[in-house]
Amino acid sequence: MKLLKLTFVATLLVLITSCNQANKQMMELIPEDATAVVAIDLAKVIDHTGVKIDDNGKLELPGALNDMMKAYQKDVDEAMDQLMKANIDPSAKVFIYSELSDFNHPEVNVLAITKDPGAAKEVIEKESKKKFESVDGVDVLTTGTTAFAFKDNMIAVIGDAKGVDAKVKTIFEKKEKSIVGNEEIMKTMEADADINYYMNYQAYMKLVGQMNPQAALVQGFFSGYRGVGVNISLADNEINAKSEVFADENSDMVKLLNSVKGKASADFLEYMPTSAKCIFSVSINGEKLAEFEQVKSVFHMASAQMPQADFVELVKSVNGPVAVGIDADVKAFQGSLTGSIVITTSKAADWKALFDQVFSQLGGGAPVQVTAEAKKDALVVKFGAHSNFTLDASANKDAASLFDDNFSGFWLGLNVDGMEMSTVAGAEDCNHGDLKFLIKGKDGNKMIFGDYPIYFQALEAAAKQNSGL
């Protein structure tokens, strides 16, 4: 089956209107305890990714995507002709939500509004070669494991068609407790972004609790947490995401996690590989971390194996970033992999003694060279296929800015054939985080979304070359 037919369900997501009342109407159908909810503003997504529809209804794709789709031009034109006849208006939100009763039977539903239900049904019937049937006043068509249901001008795409006749009776009913009544979910859903996502921690952890008894420990870890909201913008050929964790600030777990947060600093960059491609860091308050029950249990196990080491005091000595930096040539990964691990500590010599003891017990034959050095303010461990690499990434301005402002952060700068993928993600505290992702071309300018495939094709080719495939 050709590309567009494989993505037919995604195509149907554009059957919506821009009416805010319609958006609220759909949200009133989504239960408050849904495991996850996604709102997609298709008008913004289309605009920010450079997709265009000309006056004749022809689809114009940006950059390299246009060349890649030429082989499917006939199918593209046919699909767009059908959508235009259906009087499509891709200018409002589509809602996708999950109601997971167990991990083995996930159900994901889509809600949207169409301005011309009759025309929309014709499009679906033509593609599926089936006919809609009436079930309690709802028009339903089932194809494979998916069902399409229309009531008035609303369409529901039901991800699990099993027992669909019973589901259509309830899916269009206004819920007594919907997401509209939850301020945190609505804060996420109504943010000015291209894509808004909310995950319900409590609903998800109930599923985790079904897996095995050990899951109770994980549930305890998330006590006090209600959910997380993520808002994604695609403007200016970048992916920018903001996240917010909603939690009971007075719960013991939240208080403890906030207290464990150490002071942000970029000083550790002088101990990272000069040409680092990837750096991750989290700043730790060791004094508070040593009070963490899960950490104490680890202390007991570690002390049983190495009673001569005072693990409690070692952890308490950590007073800043704990970081790892990696460098490698994409086209010769195994032979070039190098990196360093940094632990900011006031007891660097004691940490080195522990490292030397552990490493000596591992014996020889290690595939990489590993050395540890105690600095005045940190333990620095170098590892790699070779040892002739230098440390000092403090000239990396993007990384320096990131780690100066965030207690935790991740930086990635991956070069392939003159193109660079850049990711910068940071958490300013335990509740708020930001991510920025973009790709630069050989001219150093940001590539448009339609040209992203060029980079990933080059990355794939480099990976195959490295693996010898």
C-alpha positions as a Python dict, from the first residue, in 0.01 Angstrom:
ca = {
    (1, 'M'): (0, 0, 0),
    (2, 'K'): (133, 342, -88),
    (3, 'L'): (247, 606, 160),
    (4, 'L'): (-71, 812, 181),
    (5, 'K'): (-288, 507, 230),
    (6, 'L'): (-64, 396, 516),
    (7, 'T'): (-124, 734, 678),
    (8, 'F'): (-494, 762, 604),
    (9, 'V'): (-595, 798, 968),
    (10, 'A'): (-350, 1085, 1008),
    (11, 'T'): (-502, 1252, 701),
    (12, 'L'): (-845, 1239, 859),
    (13, 'L'): (-719, 1450, 1148),
    (14, 'V'): (-763, 1760, 933),
    (15, 'L'): (-1143, 1727, 937),
    (16, 'I'): (-1193, 2009, 1192),
    (17, 'T'): (-1325, 2363, 1240),
    (18, 'S'): (-1172, 2658, 1426),
    (19, 'C'): (-1466, 2713, 1661),
    (20, 'N'): (-1350, 2744, 2025),
    (21, 'Q'): (-1688, 2618, 2139),
    (22, 'A'): (-1631, 2301, 1939),
    (23, 'N'): (-1295, 2256, 2110),
    (24, 'K'): (-1462, 2281, 2450),
    (25, 'Q'): (-1735, 2045, 2335),
    (26, 'M'): (-1473, 1783, 2250),
    (27, 'M'): (-1282, 1832, 2576),
    (28, 'E'): (-1604, 1775, 2770),
    (29, 'L'): (-1608, 1423, 2625),
    (30, 'I'): (-1259, 1336, 2752),
    (31, 'P'): (-1263, 1183, 3103),
    (32, 'E'): (-1052, 1357, 3366),
    (33, 'D'): (-876, 1031, 3452),
    (34, 'A'): (-754, 969, 3096),
    (35, 'T'): (-397, 843, 3105),
    (36, 'A'): (-280, 1096, 2846),
    (37, 'V'): (-432, 1380, 2643),
    (38, 'V'): (-288, 1550, 2333),
    (39, 'A'): (-419, 1864, 2161),
    (40, 'I'): (-283, 1940, 1813),
    (41, 'D'): (-330, 2281, 1653),
    (42, 'L'): (-309, 2173, 1290),
    (43, 'A'): (-314, 2527, 1152),
    (44, 'K'): (2, 2610, 1345),
    (45, 'V'): (170, 2280, 1266),
    (46, 'I'): (103, 2325, 893),
    (47, 'D'): (220, 2686, 898),
    (48, 'H'): (535, 2624, 1103),
    (49, 'T'): (644, 2319, 904),
    (50, 'G'): (603, 2501, 572),
    (51, 'V'): (327, 2283, 425),
    (52, 'K'): (112, 2476, 174),
    (53, 'I'): (-200, 2416, -33),
    (54, 'D'): (-223, 2627, -348),
    (55, 'D'): (-540, 2776, -501),
    (56, 'N'): (-596, 2460, -706),
    (57, 'G'): (-583, 2235, -401),
    (58, 'K'): (-236, 2106, -477),
    (59, 'L'): (-19, 2012, -180),
    (60, 'E'): (320, 2183, -168),
    (61, 'L'): (575, 2025, 66),
    (62, 'P'): (885, 2214, 185),
    (63, 'G'): (1245, 2134, 103),
    (64, 'A'): (1362, 1781, 41),
    (65, 'L'): (1023, 1638, 132),
    (66, 'N'): (888, 1767, -199),
    (67, 'D'): (1148, 1567, -393),
    (68, 'M'): (1093, 1257, -180),
    (69, 'M'): (718, 1262, -247),
    (70, 'K'): (738, 1299, -626),
    (71, 'A'): (706, 922, -664),
    (72, 'Y'): (369, 948, -488),
    (73, 'Q'): (250, 1264, -665),
    (74, 'K'): (-57, 1096, -815),
    (75, 'D'): (-170, 969, -476),
    (76, 'V'): (-100, 1307, -315),
    (77, 'D'): (-310, 1489, -575),
    (78, 'E'): (-592, 1236, -545),
    (79, 'A'): (-601, 1258, -166),
    (80, 'M'): (-595, 1638, -171),
    (81, 'D'): (-877, 1640, -427),
    (82, 'Q'): (-1089, 1426, -193),
    (83, 'L'): (-1011, 1649, 104),
    (84, 'M'): (-1097, 1966, -88),
    (85, 'K'): (-1430, 1817, -197),
    (86, 'A'): (-1502, 1740, 168),
    (87, 'N'): (-1471, 2115, 243),
    (88, 'I'): (-1182, 2073, 485),
    (89, 'D'): (-1078, 2355, 718),
    (90, 'P'): (-757, 2260, 903),
    (91, 'S'): (-766, 2552, 1146),
    (92, 'A'): (-841, 2412, 1492),
    (93, 'K'): (-741, 2143, 1734),
    (94, 'V'): (-760, 1768, 1720),
    (95, 'F'): (-774, 1584, 2053),
    (96, 'I'): (-614, 1246, 2108),
    (97, 'Y'): (-654, 1068, 2440),
    (98, 'S'): (-586, 729, 2590),
    (99, 'E'): (-787, 524, 2835),
    (100, 'L'): (-560, 239, 2933),
    (101, 'S'): (-719, -30, 3149),
    (102, 'D'): (-410, -251, 3112),
    (103, 'F'): (-86, -252, 2916),
    (104, 'N'): (-198, -538, 2693),
    (105, 'H'): (-507, -357, 2562),
    (106, 'P'): (-423, 10, 2501),
    (107, 'E'): (-697, 226, 2355),
    (108, 'V'): (-632, 559, 2188),
    (109, 'N'): (-918, 771, 2060),
    (110, 'V'): (-927, 1080, 1837),
    (111, 'L'): (-1193, 1352, 1845),
    (112, 'A'): (-1241, 1611, 1569),
    (113, 'I'): (-1508, 1829, 1404),
    (114, 'T'): (-1590, 1830, 1031),
    (115, 'K'): (-1780, 2108, 855),
    (116, 'D'): (-1931, 1863, 607),
    (117, 'P'): (-1995, 1519, 768),
    (118, 'G'): (-2154, 1379, 451),
    (119, 'A'): (-1854, 1463, 237),
    (120, 'A'): (-1615, 1337, 505),
    (121, 'K'): (-1799, 1003, 518),
    (122, 'E'): (-1773, 972, 142),
    (123, 'V'): (-1396, 1016, 164),
    (124, 'I'): (-1368, 744, 430),
    (125, 'E'): (-1598, 506, 242),
    (126, 'K'): (-1405, 553, -82),
    (127, 'E'): (-1074, 480, 86),
    (128, 'S'): (-1193, 187, 298),
    (129, 'K'): (-1437, 45, 40),
    (130, 'K'): (-1691, -4, 318),
    (131, 'K'): (-2018, 164, 416),
    (132, 'F'): (-2126, 341, 735),
    (133, 'E'): (-2402, 180, 939),
    (134, 'S'): (-2624, 345, 1203),
    (135, 'V'): (-2579, 235, 1565),
    (136, 'D'): (-2811, 414, 1810),
    (137, 'G'): (-2807, 732, 1602),
    (138, 'V'): (-2431, 719, 1542),
    (139, 'D'): (-2288, 636, 1199),
    (140, 'V'): (-2012, 376, 1239),
    (141, 'L'): (-1763, 220, 999),
    (142, 'T'): (-1512, -41, 1114),
    (143, 'T'): (-1195, -121, 924),
    (144, 'G'): (-943, -361, 1077),
    (145, 'T'): (-887, -269, 1441),
    (146, 'T'): (-1003, 92, 1394),
    (147, 'A'): (-1356, 236, 1390),
    (148, 'F'): (-1484, 571, 1263),
    (149, 'A'): (-1795, 714, 1428),
    (150, 'F'): (-1994, 1028, 1333),
    (151, 'K'): (-2249, 1206, 1546),
    (152, 'D'): (-2375, 1533, 1397),
    (153, 'N'): (-2057, 1717, 1293),
    (154, 'M'): (-1822, 1532, 1527),
    (155, 'I'): (-1601, 1241, 1429),
    (156, 'A'): (-1440, 994, 1668),
    (157, 'V'): (-1161, 765, 1554),
    (158, 'I'): (-1170, 473, 1799),
    (159, 'G'): (-838, 294, 1829),
    (160, 'D'): (-983, -40, 1941),
    (161, 'A'): (-1282, -152, 1736),
    (162, 'K'): (-1355, -447, 1963),
    (163, 'G'): (-1702, -394, 2111),
    (164, 'V'): (-1739, -70, 1916),
    (165, 'D'): (-2122, -79, 1928),
    (166, 'A'): (-2112, -40, 2306),
    (167, 'K'): (-1836, 222, 2292),
    (168, 'V'): (-2018, 459, 2056),
    (169, 'K'): (-2297, 490, 2313),
    (170, 'T'): (-2061, 646, 2565),
    (171, 'I'): (-1782, 811, 2365),
    (172, 'F'): (-2003, 1105, 2261),
    (173, 'E'): (-2158, 1151, 2608),
    (174, 'K'): (-2057, 1454, 2810),
    (175, 'K'): (-1852, 1329, 3104),
    (176, 'E'): (-1950, 1424, 3457),
    (177, 'K'): (-1579, 1466, 3535),
    (178, 'S'): (-1401, 1578, 3219),
    (179, 'I'): (-1066, 1748, 3164),
    (180, 'V'): (-1251, 2081, 3142),
    (181, 'G'): (-1295, 2071, 3518),
    (182, 'N'): (-925, 2016, 3586),
    (183, 'E'): (-729, 2345, 3601),
    (184, 'E'): (-390, 2178, 3552),
    (185, 'I'): (-494, 1983, 3244),
    (186, 'M'): (-664, 2290, 3099),
    (187, 'K'): (-354, 2501, 3164),
    (188, 'T'): (-167, 2254, 2946),
    (189, 'M'): (-434, 2217, 2678),
    (190, 'E'): (-496, 2590, 2632),
    (191, 'A'): (-132, 2698, 2609),
    (192, 'D'): (-37, 2888, 2292),
    (193, 'A'): (159, 2606, 2128),
    (194, 'D'): (144, 2373, 1830),
    (195, 'I'): (109, 2057, 2036),
    (196, 'N'): (1, 2028, 2399),
    (197, 'Y'): (41, 1704, 2594),
    (198, 'Y'): (-67, 1604, 2944),
    (199, 'M'): (17, 1277, 3118),
    (200, 'N'): (-181, 1175, 3427),
    (201, 'Y'): (73, 1032, 3673),
    (202, 'Q'): (-188, 880, 3902),
    (203, 'A'): (-370, 700, 3620),
    (204, 'Y'): (-43, 577, 3476),
    (205, 'M'): (93, 453, 3809),
    (206, 'K'): (-223, 247, 3864),
    (207, 'L'): (-124, 59, 3549),
    (208, 'V'): (233, 22, 3673),
    (209, 'G'): (93, -125, 3995),
    (210, 'Q'): (-70, -403, 3793),
    (211, 'M'): (262, -524, 3657),
    (212, 'N'): (428, -669, 3968),
    (213, 'P'): (453, -618, 4347),
    (214, 'Q'): (785, -433, 4314),
    (215, 'A'): (596, -155, 4136),
    (216, 'A'): (475, -35, 4477),
    (217, 'L'): (822, 115, 4529),
    (218, 'V'): (785, 317, 4209),
    (219, 'Q'): (437, 428, 4312),
    (220, 'G'): (580, 556, 4639),
    (221, 'F'): (840, 754, 4449),
    (222, 'F'): (565, 940, 4262),
    (223, 'S'): (348, 1005, 4564),
    (224, 'G'): (247, 1371, 4559),
    (225, 'Y'): (272, 1392, 4179),
    (226, 'R'): (-45, 1442, 3979),
    (227, 'G'): (73, 1492, 3623),
    (228, 'V'): (302, 1662, 3375),
    (229, 'G'): (218, 1903, 3096),
    (230, 'V'): (430, 1961, 2785),
    (231, 'N'): (382, 2243, 2532),
    (232, 'I'): (563, 2210, 2197),
    (233, 'S'): (617, 2489, 1945),
    (234, 'L'): (755, 2435, 1593),
    (235, 'A'): (801, 2799, 1495),
    (236, 'D'): (1117, 2928, 1330),
    (237, 'N'): (1225, 2577, 1217),
    (238, 'E'): (1296, 2475, 1575),
    (239, 'I'): (1134, 2237, 1817),
    (240, 'N'): (1086, 2418, 2147),
    (241, 'A'): (921, 2239, 2437),
    (242, 'K'): (830, 2356, 2785),
    (243, 'S'): (730, 2115, 3058),
    (244, 'E'): (566, 2161, 3395),
    (245, 'V'): (522, 1899, 3666),
    (246, 'F'): (207, 1935, 3875),
    (247, 'A'): (261, 1808, 4228),
    (248, 'D'): (169, 1860, 4590),
    (249, 'E'): (451, 2085, 4706),
    (250, 'N'): (385, 1986, 5067),
    (251, 'S'): (428, 1613, 5007),
    (252, 'D'): (738, 1455, 5163),
    (253, 'M'): (865, 1328, 4829),
    (254, 'V'): (841, 1665, 4653),
    (255, 'K'): (1006, 1844, 4945),
    (256, 'L'): (1288, 1591, 4946),
    (257, 'L'): (1348, 1608, 4572),
    (258, 'N'): (1357, 1986, 4581),
    (259, 'S'): (1602, 1976, 4870),
    (260, 'V'): (1831, 1734, 4682),
    (261, 'K'): (1869, 1988, 4402),
    (262, 'G'): (2222, 2127, 4403),
    (263, 'K'): (2355, 2464, 4294),
    (264, 'A'): (2377, 2511, 3917),
    (265, 'S'): (2727, 2560, 3777),
    (266, 'A'): (2915, 2522, 3449),
    (267, 'D'): (3257, 2499, 3614),
    (268, 'F'): (3275, 2124, 3550),
    (269, 'L'): (3305, 2189, 3175),
    (270, 'E'): (3681, 2228, 3215),
    (271, 'Y'): (3688, 1853, 3286),
    (272, 'M'): (3476, 1756, 2986),
    (273, 'P'): (3633, 1644, 2652),
    (274, 'T'): (3730, 1950, 2450),
    (275, 'S'): (3539, 1819, 2148),
    (276, 'A'): (3249, 1671, 2344),
    (277, 'K'): (2945, 1580, 2134),
    (278, 'C'): (2716, 1507, 2429),
    (279, 'I'): (2712, 1638, 2787),
    (280, 'F'): (2470, 1557, 3069),
    (281, 'S'): (2479, 1701, 3419),
    (282, 'V'): (2268, 1713, 3732),
    (283, 'S'): (2366, 1916, 4038),
    (284, 'I'): (2333, 1722, 4362),
    (285, 'N'): (2308, 1828, 4726),
    (286, 'G'): (2475, 1523, 4877),
    (287, 'E'): (2378, 1605, 5234),
    (288, 'K'): (2010, 1583, 5145),
    (289, 'L'): (2050, 1293, 4904),
    (290, 'A'): (2193, 1083, 5187),
    (291, 'E'): (1856, 1118, 5364),
    (292, 'F'): (1671, 960, 5070),
    (293, 'E'): (1532, 619, 5173),
    (294, 'Q'): (1605, 455, 4839),
    (295, 'V'): (1965, 581, 4859),
    (296, 'K'): (2001, 442, 5212),
    (297, 'S'): (1901, 98, 5091),
    (298, 'V'): (2175, 119, 4827),
    (299, 'F'): (2423, 217, 5102),
    (300, 'H'): (2340, -100, 5294),
    (301, 'M'): (2398, -321, 4989),
    (302, 'A'): (2721, -141, 4896),
    (303, 'S'): (2855, -156, 5252),
    (304, 'A'): (2795, -530, 5262),
    (305, 'Q'): (3024, -567, 4961),
    (306, 'M'): (3283, -305, 5063),
    (307, 'P'): (3265, -241, 5440),
    (308, 'Q'): (3586, -38, 5434),
    (309, 'A'): (3420, 245, 5232),
    (310, 'D'): (3205, 505, 5408),
    (311, 'F'): (2943, 550, 5135),
    (312, 'V'): (2731, 786, 5343),
    (313, 'E'): (3013, 1035, 5389),
    (314, 'L'): (3115, 1004, 5026),
    (315, 'V'): (2766, 1091, 4907),
    (316, 'K'): (2739, 1374, 5158),
    (317, 'S'): (3058, 1522, 5011),
    (318, 'V'): (2895, 1575, 4672),
    (319, 'N'): (2817, 1945, 4645),
    (320, 'G'): (2746, 2030, 4282),
    (321, 'P'): (2732, 1886, 3930),
    (322, 'V'): (2766, 1517, 3859),
    (323, 'A'): (2828, 1501, 3486),
    (324, 'V'): (2932, 1288, 3192),
    (325, 'G'): (3065, 1405, 2856),
    (326, 'I'): (3120, 1191, 2545),
    (327, 'D'): (3306, 1247, 2220),
    (328, 'A'): (3311, 1015, 1919),
    (329, 'D'): (3342, 1028, 1542),
    (330, 'V'): (3009, 912, 1401),
    (331, 'K'): (3182, 736, 1111),
    (332, 'A'): (3436, 559, 1333),
    (333, 'F'): (3249, 532, 1662),
    (334, 'Q'): (3412, 232, 1826),
    (335, 'G'): (3766, 344, 1758),
    (336, 'S'): (3711, 704, 1867),
    (337, 'L'): (3479, 684, 2170),
    (338, 'T'): (3618, 888, 2458),
    (339, 'G'): (3467, 1068, 2752),
    (340, 'S'): (3485, 1177, 3111),
    (341, 'I'): (3279, 1154, 3428),
    (342, 'V'): (3294, 1431, 3685),
    (343, 'I'): (3177, 1423, 4046),
    (344, 'T'): (3195, 1758, 4221),
    (345, 'T'): (3304, 1670, 4574),
    (346, 'S'): (3501, 1793, 4873),
    (347, 'K'): (3644, 1441, 4917),
    (348, 'A'): (3795, 1384, 4573),
    (349, 'A'): (4085, 1176, 4712),
    (350, 'D'): (3846, 941, 4895),
    (351, 'W'): (3633, 901, 4582),
    (352, 'K'): (3950, 818, 4383),
    (353, 'A'): (4050, 557, 4640),
    (354, 'L'): (3707, 395, 4607),
    (355, 'F'): (3730, 406, 4227),
    (356, 'D'): (4076, 248, 4226),
    (357, 'Q'): (3958, -27, 4459),
    (358, 'V'): (3649, -106, 4253),
    (359, 'F'): (3840, -97, 3925),
    (360, 'S'): (4113, -324, 4057),
    (361, 'Q'): (3851, -583, 4158),
    (362, 'L'): (3716, -584, 3804),
    (363, 'G'): (4047, -719, 3678),
    (364, 'G'): (4220, -660, 3345),
    (365, 'G'): (4100, -700, 2992),
    (366, 'A'): (3885, -388, 2989),
    (367, 'P'): (3795, -284, 2631),
    (368, 'V'): (3861, 81, 2715),
    (369, 'Q'): (4128, 274, 2898),
    (370, 'V'): (4011, 422, 3227),
    (371, 'T'): (4196, 659, 3459),
    (372, 'A'): (4084, 860, 3761),
    (373, 'E'): (4232, 1181, 3899),
    (374, 'A'): (4146, 1371, 4215),
    (375, 'K'): (4126, 1745, 4151),
    (376, 'K'): (4086, 2005, 4423),
    (377, 'D'): (3710, 2016, 4375),
    (378, 'A'): (3617, 1703, 4178),
    (379, 'L'): (3689, 1345, 4085),
    (380, 'V'): (3758, 1323, 3712),
    (381, 'V'): (3739, 984, 3539),
    (382, 'K'): (3863, 962, 3180),
    (383, 'F'): (3761, 668, 2963),
    (384, 'G'): (3792, 574, 2598),
    (385, 'A'): (3942, 366, 2326),
    (386, 'H'): (4252, 581, 2364),
    (387, 'S'): (4385, 831, 2617),
    (388, 'N'): (4525, 1101, 2388),
    (389, 'F'): (4232, 1341, 2415),
    (390, 'T'): (4221, 1675, 2594),
    (391, 'L'): (3982, 1804, 2857),
    (392, 'D'): (3830, 2151, 2863),
    (393, 'A'): (3494, 2226, 2701),
    (394, 'S'): (3452, 2559, 2878),
    (395, 'A'): (3466, 2736, 2538),
    (396, 'N'): (3134, 2571, 2446),
    (397, 'K'): (2911, 2875, 2497),
    (398, 'D'): (2582, 2688, 2444),
    (399, 'A'): (2671, 2432, 2708),
    (400, 'A'): (2808, 2696, 2946),
    (401, 'S'): (2487, 2898, 2925),
    (402, 'L'): (2277, 2587, 2978),
    (403, 'F'): (2453, 2454, 3285),
    (404, 'D'): (2496, 2797, 3443),
    (405, 'D'): (2119, 2844, 3454),
    (406, 'N'): (1987, 2492, 3516),
    (407, 'F'): (2054, 2245, 3795),
    (408, 'S'): (2013, 1968, 3535),
    (409, 'G'): (2081, 1978, 3164),
    (410, 'F'): (2157, 1786, 2845),
    (411, 'W'): (2351, 1925, 2550),
    (412, 'L'): (2408, 1751, 2216),
    (413, 'G'): (2593, 1873, 1911),
    (414, 'L'): (2623, 1598, 1651),
    (415, 'N'): (2799, 1676, 1321),
    (416, 'V'): (2740, 1466, 1007),
    (417, 'D'): (2876, 1569, 667),
    (418, 'G'): (2892, 1935, 764),
    (419, 'M'): (2542, 1939, 914),
    (420, 'E'): (2485, 1973, 1289),
    (421, 'M'): (2200, 1850, 1504),
    (422, 'S'): (2174, 2053, 1822),
    (423, 'T'): (1972, 1971, 2133),
    (424, 'V'): (1967, 2178, 2450),
    (425, 'A'): (1747, 2066, 2738),
    (426, 'G'): (1749, 2193, 3094),
    (427, 'A'): (1553, 2190, 3418),
    (428, 'E'): (1559, 2509, 3621),
    (429, 'D'): (1395, 2328, 3914),
    (430, 'C'): (1210, 2001, 3980),
    (431, 'N'): (891, 2135, 3820),
    (432, 'H'): (993, 2324, 3506),
    (433, 'G'): (1205, 2231, 3206),
    (434, 'D'): (1285, 2350, 2852),
    (435, 'L'): (1409, 2178, 2538),
    (436, 'K'): (1533, 2322, 2208),
    (437, 'F'): (1607, 2111, 1900),
    (438, 'L'): (1725, 2220, 1555),
    (439, 'I'): (1948, 2118, 1266),
    (440, 'K'): (2196, 2344, 1088),
    (441, 'G'): (2295, 2293, 726),
    (442, 'K'): (2638, 2306, 568),
    (443, 'D'): (2607, 2684, 544),
    (444, 'G'): (2562, 2710, 921),
    (445, 'N'): (2200, 2827, 893),
    (446, 'K'): (1901, 2645, 1037),
    (447, 'M'): (1755, 2389, 801),
    (448, 'I'): (1382, 2399, 733),
    (449, 'F'): (1174, 2106, 857),
    (450, 'G'): (1136, 1978, 503),
    (451, 'D'): (1512, 1931, 479),
    (452, 'Y'): (1550, 1738, 804),
    (453, 'P'): (1538, 1405, 616),
    (454, 'I'): (1867, 1500, 447),
    (455, 'Y'): (2041, 1505, 784),
    (456, 'F'): (1891, 1181, 910),
    (457, 'Q'): (1973, 1005, 582),
    (458, 'A'): (2335, 1114, 626),
    (459, 'L'): (2329, 997, 989),
    (460, 'E'): (2190, 659, 884),
    (461, 'A'): (2453, 622, 615),
    (462, 'A'): (2730, 703, 865),
    (463, 'A'): (2592, 447, 1113),
    (464, 'K'): (2582, 177, 842),
    (465, 'Q'): (2937, 261, 741),
    (466, 'N'): (3048, 226, 1102),
    (467, 'S'): (2871, -109, 1148),
    (468, 'G'): (3004, -243, 818),
    (469, 'L'): (2656, -308, 678),
}
